[in-house]
Amino acid sequence: MATDPHAGDGARRNPELRRVAMRRQVSEAGFVRVSELAARYGVSIMTVHRDLDELARRGFLHKVRGGATCAPTTTFHGDLDHRMRAQVEAKEAIAREVLASEVRPGQVVALDDSTTSLMLARLLPERAPLTVVTHFLPVLRALAAQPGIELVGLGGRYDAAYDSFLGQATARAASGHCPDVLFLSTTAVARGVCRIQSRNTMVTRRALIASAARSVALIDHSKFDRLAPYRLAAVAELDRVVVDAATPEPTVRELRARGGLIDVVDVG
């Protein structure tokens, strides 16, 4: 079976180069078969399985029967590029609602590493001057050249799958700040509890919640049909939860019955 010349001999010989190339291929295609990857990189089926196992462990993709995908499933929230493109209208509607109702000039605003928070970050210059605290590199990049925005980056261990700093060191950095309001999202919501895919993400977001005077969750409707292993917080423990109108009415009623302050925003 011939090797694709565009894959390069370096990728065949170097596992890390090959995994980076595989990650990019799966992200661009959405789904790639194991046999295709083996042919492209000139390696065995077993080698491809080991590479995909490692990429799945790091959170870049999800292994499925016969191949790998970057698209979200009930137990995998999707890679960062896919999440950036998902539910864009709902995220923008939620972001505009909280910008209007929660953000005032002069505040210290904390943002987590969710793509909905990134959507809000792009709107924040409308409310400058602000101080923005975050551990998410796309937010730092989006606001770096914006006048009236003072940026505070939370360091720690960098996680490429999330393009952010996560874990105990980041949590300690977060605890040193007292934001007026934190905007966050979550991987999944089940039985009135926000749940997270990654333990390091859970540790970091819990620290952000504890440090902020007010916590506002931005949750689009797609989060209510997923699962995730780590408990973040009950909706009743947050000051406000904003969802879009595509969230099922029984779900909204259940969250309110569990003590959550739930606001629903129209899209479009």
CSV table of C-alpha atoms in Angstrom, one decimal:
chain,number,residue,atom,x,y,z
A,1,MET,CA,0.0,0.0,0.0
A,2,ALA,CA,1.6,3.2,-1.1
A,3,THR,CA,2.3,6.1,1.2
A,4,ASP,CA,0.8,9.5,0.3
A,5,PRO,CA,3.8,11.6,-0.8
A,6,HIS,CA,2.3,14.7,0.8
A,7,ALA,CA,2.4,13.1,4.3
A,8,GLY,CA,6.2,13.2,4.3
A,9,ASP,CA,8.8,10.7,5.4
A,10,GLY,CA,9.3,12.7,8.7
A,11,ALA,CA,5.7,12.1,9.7
A,12,ARG,CA,6.1,8.3,9.1
A,13,ARG,CA,9.2,8.1,11.2
A,14,ASN,CA,8.4,10.7,13.9
A,15,PRO,CA,5.3,9.8,16.1
A,16,GLU,CA,4.7,13.4,17.2
A,17,LEU,CA,4.9,14.8,13.7
A,18,ARG,CA,2.6,12.1,12.5
A,19,ARG,CA,0.1,12.7,15.4
A,20,VAL,CA,0.0,16.5,14.7
A,21,ALA,CA,-0.7,15.7,11.0
A,22,MET,CA,-3.4,13.1,11.9
A,23,ARG,CA,-5.0,15.6,14.3
A,24,ARG,CA,-5.2,18.2,11.6
A,25,GLN,CA,-6.5,15.7,9.0
A,26,VAL,CA,-9.3,14.5,11.4
A,27,SER,CA,-10.2,18.1,12.3
A,28,GLU,CA,-10.5,19.2,8.7
A,29,ALA,CA,-12.4,16.1,7.5
A,30,GLY,CA,-14.6,15.5,10.5
A,31,PHE,CA,-14.1,11.7,10.3
A,32,VAL,CA,-11.2,9.7,9.0
A,33,ARG,CA,-10.9,5.9,8.7
A,34,VAL,CA,-8.0,4.0,10.3
A,35,SER,CA,-7.2,2.4,7.0
A,36,GLU,CA,-6.9,5.8,5.3
A,37,LEU,CA,-4.5,7.0,8.0
A,38,ALA,CA,-2.3,3.9,7.7
A,39,ALA,CA,-2.1,4.3,3.9
A,40,ARG,CA,-1.4,8.1,4.1
A,41,TYR,CA,1.4,7.8,6.7
A,42,GLY,CA,2.9,4.4,5.6
A,43,VAL,CA,2.4,2.8,9.0
A,44,SER,CA,0.6,-0.2,10.4
A,45,ILE,CA,-3.0,-0.3,11.5
A,46,MET,CA,-1.8,-1.0,15.1
A,47,THR,CA,0.4,2.1,14.9
A,48,VAL,CA,-2.5,4.2,13.9
A,49,HIS,CA,-4.6,2.9,16.7
A,50,ARG,CA,-1.8,3.8,19.2
A,51,ASP,CA,-1.6,7.3,17.7
A,52,LEU,CA,-5.4,7.8,17.9
A,53,ASP,CA,-5.4,6.4,21.5
A,54,GLU,CA,-2.8,9.1,22.4
A,55,LEU,CA,-4.7,11.9,20.6
A,56,ALA,CA,-7.9,10.8,22.2
A,57,ARG,CA,-6.2,10.8,25.7
A,58,ARG,CA,-5.1,14.4,25.1
A,59,GLY,CA,-8.7,15.4,24.1
A,60,PHE,CA,-8.1,16.2,20.4
A,61,LEU,CA,-10.5,13.6,18.9
A,62,HIS,CA,-12.8,10.7,19.7
A,63,LYS,CA,-12.1,7.2,18.5
A,64,VAL,CA,-15.1,5.4,17.0
A,65,ARG,CA,-15.6,2.1,15.2
A,66,GLY,CA,-13.2,2.1,12.2
A,67,GLY,CA,-11.7,5.5,12.7
A,68,ALA,CA,-11.8,8.8,14.5
A,69,THR,CA,-13.9,11.9,14.6
A,70,CYS,CA,-13.6,15.5,15.9
A,71,ALA,CA,-17.4,16.0,16.0
A,72,PRO,CA,-19.1,16.1,19.4
A,73,THR,CA,-20.9,13.0,20.7
A,74,THR,CA,-22.8,12.4,23.9
A,75,THR,CA,-19.5,11.8,25.7
A,76,PHE,CA,-17.0,13.9,23.6
A,77,HIS,CA,-17.4,17.7,23.3
A,78,GLY,CA,-15.6,18.1,20.0
A,79,ASP,CA,-12.2,19.6,19.2
A,80,LEU,CA,-11.6,23.4,19.6
A,81,ASP,CA,-12.0,24.1,15.9
A,82,HIS,CA,-15.3,22.3,15.7
A,83,ARG,CA,-16.6,24.0,18.8
A,84,MET,CA,-15.7,27.4,17.4
A,85,ARG,CA,-18.0,26.7,14.4
A,86,ALA,CA,-20.9,25.1,16.4
A,87,GLN,CA,-24.1,26.9,17.5
A,88,VAL,CA,-22.7,30.3,16.5
A,89,GLU,CA,-26.0,32.1,16.3
A,90,ALA,CA,-27.1,30.8,19.7
A,91,LYS,CA,-23.8,31.7,21.3
A,92,GLU,CA,-23.9,35.2,19.9
A,93,ALA,CA,-27.4,35.8,21.1
A,94,ILE,CA,-26.4,34.7,24.6
A,95,ALA,CA,-23.3,36.8,24.5
A,96,ARG,CA,-25.2,39.9,23.5
A,97,GLU,CA,-27.7,39.4,26.2
A,98,VAL,CA,-25.1,39.2,29.0
A,99,LEU,CA,-23.1,42.1,27.5
A,100,ALA,CA,-26.2,44.3,27.7
A,101,SER,CA,-27.4,43.1,31.2
A,102,GLU,CA,-24.2,42.2,33.1
A,103,VAL,CA,-21.2,44.2,31.8
A,104,ARG,CA,-20.5,47.8,32.8
A,105,PRO,CA,-17.5,50.0,32.2
A,106,GLY,CA,-14.9,49.7,34.9
A,107,GLN,CA,-15.6,46.1,35.9
A,108,VAL,CA,-13.1,43.3,36.3
A,109,VAL,CA,-14.5,40.5,34.1
A,110,ALA,CA,-13.3,36.9,34.1
A,111,LEU,CA,-13.8,34.6,31.1
A,112,ASP,CA,-13.3,30.8,31.1
A,113,ASP,CA,-11.9,28.9,28.1
A,114,SER,CA,-15.3,28.2,26.4
A,115,THR,CA,-16.1,29.3,22.9
A,116,THR,CA,-19.2,31.1,24.2
A,117,SER,CA,-17.0,33.2,26.4
A,118,LEU,CA,-14.8,33.9,23.4
A,119,MET,CA,-17.9,35.2,21.5
A,120,LEU,CA,-18.5,37.5,24.5
A,121,ALA,CA,-14.9,38.6,24.5
A,122,ARG,CA,-15.1,39.9,21.0
A,123,LEU,CA,-18.0,42.2,22.1
A,124,LEU,CA,-16.4,43.5,25.3
A,125,PRO,CA,-14.6,46.5,23.7
A,126,GLU,CA,-18.1,48.0,23.4
A,127,ARG,CA,-18.1,48.3,27.2
A,128,ALA,CA,-14.5,49.5,27.7
A,129,PRO,CA,-12.8,50.4,29.9
A,130,LEU,CA,-12.6,46.9,31.4
A,131,THR,CA,-10.1,44.6,33.0
A,132,VAL,CA,-10.4,41.0,31.6
A,133,VAL,CA,-9.0,38.0,33.5
A,134,THR,CA,-8.6,34.8,31.5
A,135,HIS,CA,-6.6,31.6,30.9
A,136,PHE,CA,-7.9,31.2,27.3
A,137,LEU,CA,-5.3,32.1,24.6
A,138,PRO,CA,-8.0,32.9,21.9
A,139,VAL,CA,-9.5,35.5,24.3
A,140,LEU,CA,-6.1,37.0,24.9
A,141,ARG,CA,-5.4,37.2,21.2
A,142,ALA,CA,-8.8,38.7,20.5
A,143,LEU,CA,-8.4,41.5,23.1
A,144,ALA,CA,-4.7,42.1,22.9
A,145,ALA,CA,-4.8,45.2,20.7
A,146,GLN,CA,-8.1,46.6,21.9
A,147,PRO,CA,-8.0,50.1,23.5
A,148,GLY,CA,-9.5,50.3,27.0
A,149,ILE,CA,-9.0,46.6,27.8
A,150,GLU,CA,-6.5,45.7,30.4
A,151,LEU,CA,-5.7,42.0,30.2
A,152,VAL,CA,-4.6,39.7,33.0
A,153,GLY,CA,-3.5,36.2,31.8
A,154,LEU,CA,-3.7,33.3,34.2
A,155,GLY,CA,-0.7,31.0,33.6
A,156,GLY,CA,0.0,27.4,34.5
A,157,ARG,CA,0.3,24.3,32.4
A,158,TYR,CA,-0.6,24.8,28.7
A,159,ASP,CA,-3.1,22.3,27.2
A,160,ALA,CA,-3.0,22.4,23.4
A,161,ALA,CA,-6.3,20.5,23.1
A,162,TYR,CA,-8.1,23.5,24.8
A,163,ASP,CA,-5.6,26.2,23.8
A,164,SER,CA,-5.6,27.4,27.4
A,165,PHE,CA,-3.8,27.1,30.7
A,166,LEU,CA,-5.4,24.6,33.0
A,167,GLY,CA,-4.9,22.7,36.3
A,168,GLN,CA,-3.7,23.5,39.8
A,169,ALA,CA,-1.3,26.2,39.0
A,170,THR,CA,-3.9,28.1,37.0
A,171,ALA,CA,-6.4,27.6,39.8
A,172,ARG,CA,-4.0,29.1,42.3
A,173,ALA,CA,-3.5,32.1,39.9
A,174,ALA,CA,-7.3,32.5,39.6
A,175,SER,CA,-7.7,32.5,43.4
A,176,GLY,CA,-5.5,35.7,43.6
A,177,HIS,CA,-8.1,37.7,41.7
A,178,CYS,CA,-11.6,39.0,42.7
A,179,PRO,CA,-13.5,39.6,39.4
A,180,ASP,CA,-16.8,41.4,39.6
A,181,VAL,CA,-18.3,38.8,37.3
A,182,LEU,CA,-17.3,35.5,35.8
A,183,PHE,CA,-18.7,34.3,32.5
A,184,LEU,CA,-18.4,30.5,32.0
A,185,SER,CA,-19.9,27.6,30.1
A,186,THR,CA,-19.9,23.9,30.5
A,187,THR,CA,-19.6,20.6,28.5
A,188,ALA,CA,-23.0,19.2,29.7
A,189,VAL,CA,-25.9,19.7,32.0
A,190,ALA,CA,-27.6,16.7,33.6
A,191,ARG,CA,-30.1,16.6,36.5
A,192,GLY,CA,-29.5,20.3,37.2
A,193,VAL,CA,-25.7,19.9,37.4
A,194,CYS,CA,-23.1,21.4,35.1
A,195,ARG,CA,-20.5,18.8,34.1
A,196,ILE,CA,-17.1,19.0,32.5
A,197,GLN,CA,-15.1,16.7,30.2
A,198,SER,CA,-11.6,17.4,31.6
A,199,ARG,CA,-10.5,17.2,35.3
A,200,ASN,CA,-8.1,20.1,34.8
A,201,THR,CA,-10.8,22.2,33.3
A,202,MET,CA,-13.0,21.4,36.3
A,203,VAL,CA,-10.3,22.4,38.7
A,204,THR,CA,-9.7,25.7,36.9
A,205,ARG,CA,-13.3,26.6,36.5
A,206,ARG,CA,-14.2,25.8,40.1
A,207,ALA,CA,-11.4,28.2,41.2
A,208,LEU,CA,-12.8,30.9,39.0
A,209,ILE,CA,-16.3,30.4,40.4
A,210,ALA,CA,-14.9,30.6,44.0
A,211,SER,CA,-13.0,33.8,43.2
A,212,ALA,CA,-15.7,35.8,41.5
A,213,ALA,CA,-18.4,38.0,43.2
A,214,ARG,CA,-20.9,36.8,40.6
A,215,SER,CA,-21.0,33.8,38.2
A,216,VAL,CA,-23.0,33.7,35.0
A,217,ALA,CA,-23.2,30.6,32.9
A,218,LEU,CA,-23.7,30.8,29.1
A,219,ILE,CA,-25.2,27.5,28.0
A,220,ASP,CA,-26.5,26.8,24.5
A,221,HIS,CA,-29.2,24.1,23.9
A,222,SER,CA,-26.7,21.5,22.6
A,223,LYS,CA,-25.2,21.0,26.1
A,224,PHE,CA,-28.4,19.4,27.4
A,225,ASP,CA,-28.0,16.1,25.4
A,226,ARG,CA,-24.5,15.3,26.4
A,227,LEU,CA,-22.6,13.6,29.2
A,228,ALA,CA,-19.3,14.4,31.0
A,229,PRO,CA,-17.5,12.8,33.9
A,230,TYR,CA,-16.7,15.7,36.2
A,231,ARG,CA,-19.1,17.7,38.3
A,232,LEU,CA,-18.5,21.5,38.1
A,233,ALA,CA,-21.5,23.0,39.9
A,234,ALA,CA,-25.2,22.8,40.3
A,235,VAL,CA,-27.1,25.4,38.3
A,236,ALA,CA,-28.6,26.6,41.7
A,237,GLU,CA,-25.0,27.4,42.9
A,238,LEU,CA,-24.5,29.9,40.1
A,239,ASP,CA,-26.0,33.4,40.2
A,240,ARG,CA,-27.5,33.2,36.7
A,241,VAL,CA,-27.8,30.8,33.8
A,242,VAL,CA,-28.6,32.1,30.3
A,243,VAL,CA,-29.8,29.7,27.6
A,244,ASP,CA,-31.1,30.1,24.1
A,245,ALA,CA,-34.7,29.6,23.0
A,246,ALA,CA,-33.9,26.2,21.4
A,247,THR,CA,-33.5,24.8,24.9
A,248,PRO,CA,-36.5,22.5,25.5
A,249,GLU,CA,-39.1,24.0,27.7
A,250,PRO,CA,-39.2,20.9,30.0
A,251,THR,CA,-35.5,21.4,30.6
A,252,VAL,CA,-35.9,25.0,31.5
A,253,ARG,CA,-38.7,24.2,33.9
A,254,GLU,CA,-36.6,21.4,35.5
A,255,LEU,CA,-33.7,23.8,36.0
A,256,ARG,CA,-35.9,26.4,37.6
A,257,ALA,CA,-37.5,23.8,39.9
A,258,ARG,CA,-34.0,22.9,41.0
A,259,GLY,CA,-33.4,26.5,42.1
A,260,GLY,CA,-31.6,27.9,39.1
A,261,LEU,CA,-32.2,31.4,37.9
A,262,ILE,CA,-32.7,30.7,34.2
A,263,ASP,CA,-33.1,33.3,31.5
A,264,VAL,CA,-34.0,32.3,27.9
A,265,VAL,CA,-32.9,34.5,25.0
A,266,ASP,CA,-34.3,34.5,21.4
A,267,VAL,CA,-31.9,33.8,18.5
A,268,GLY,CA,-32.1,35.9,15.4
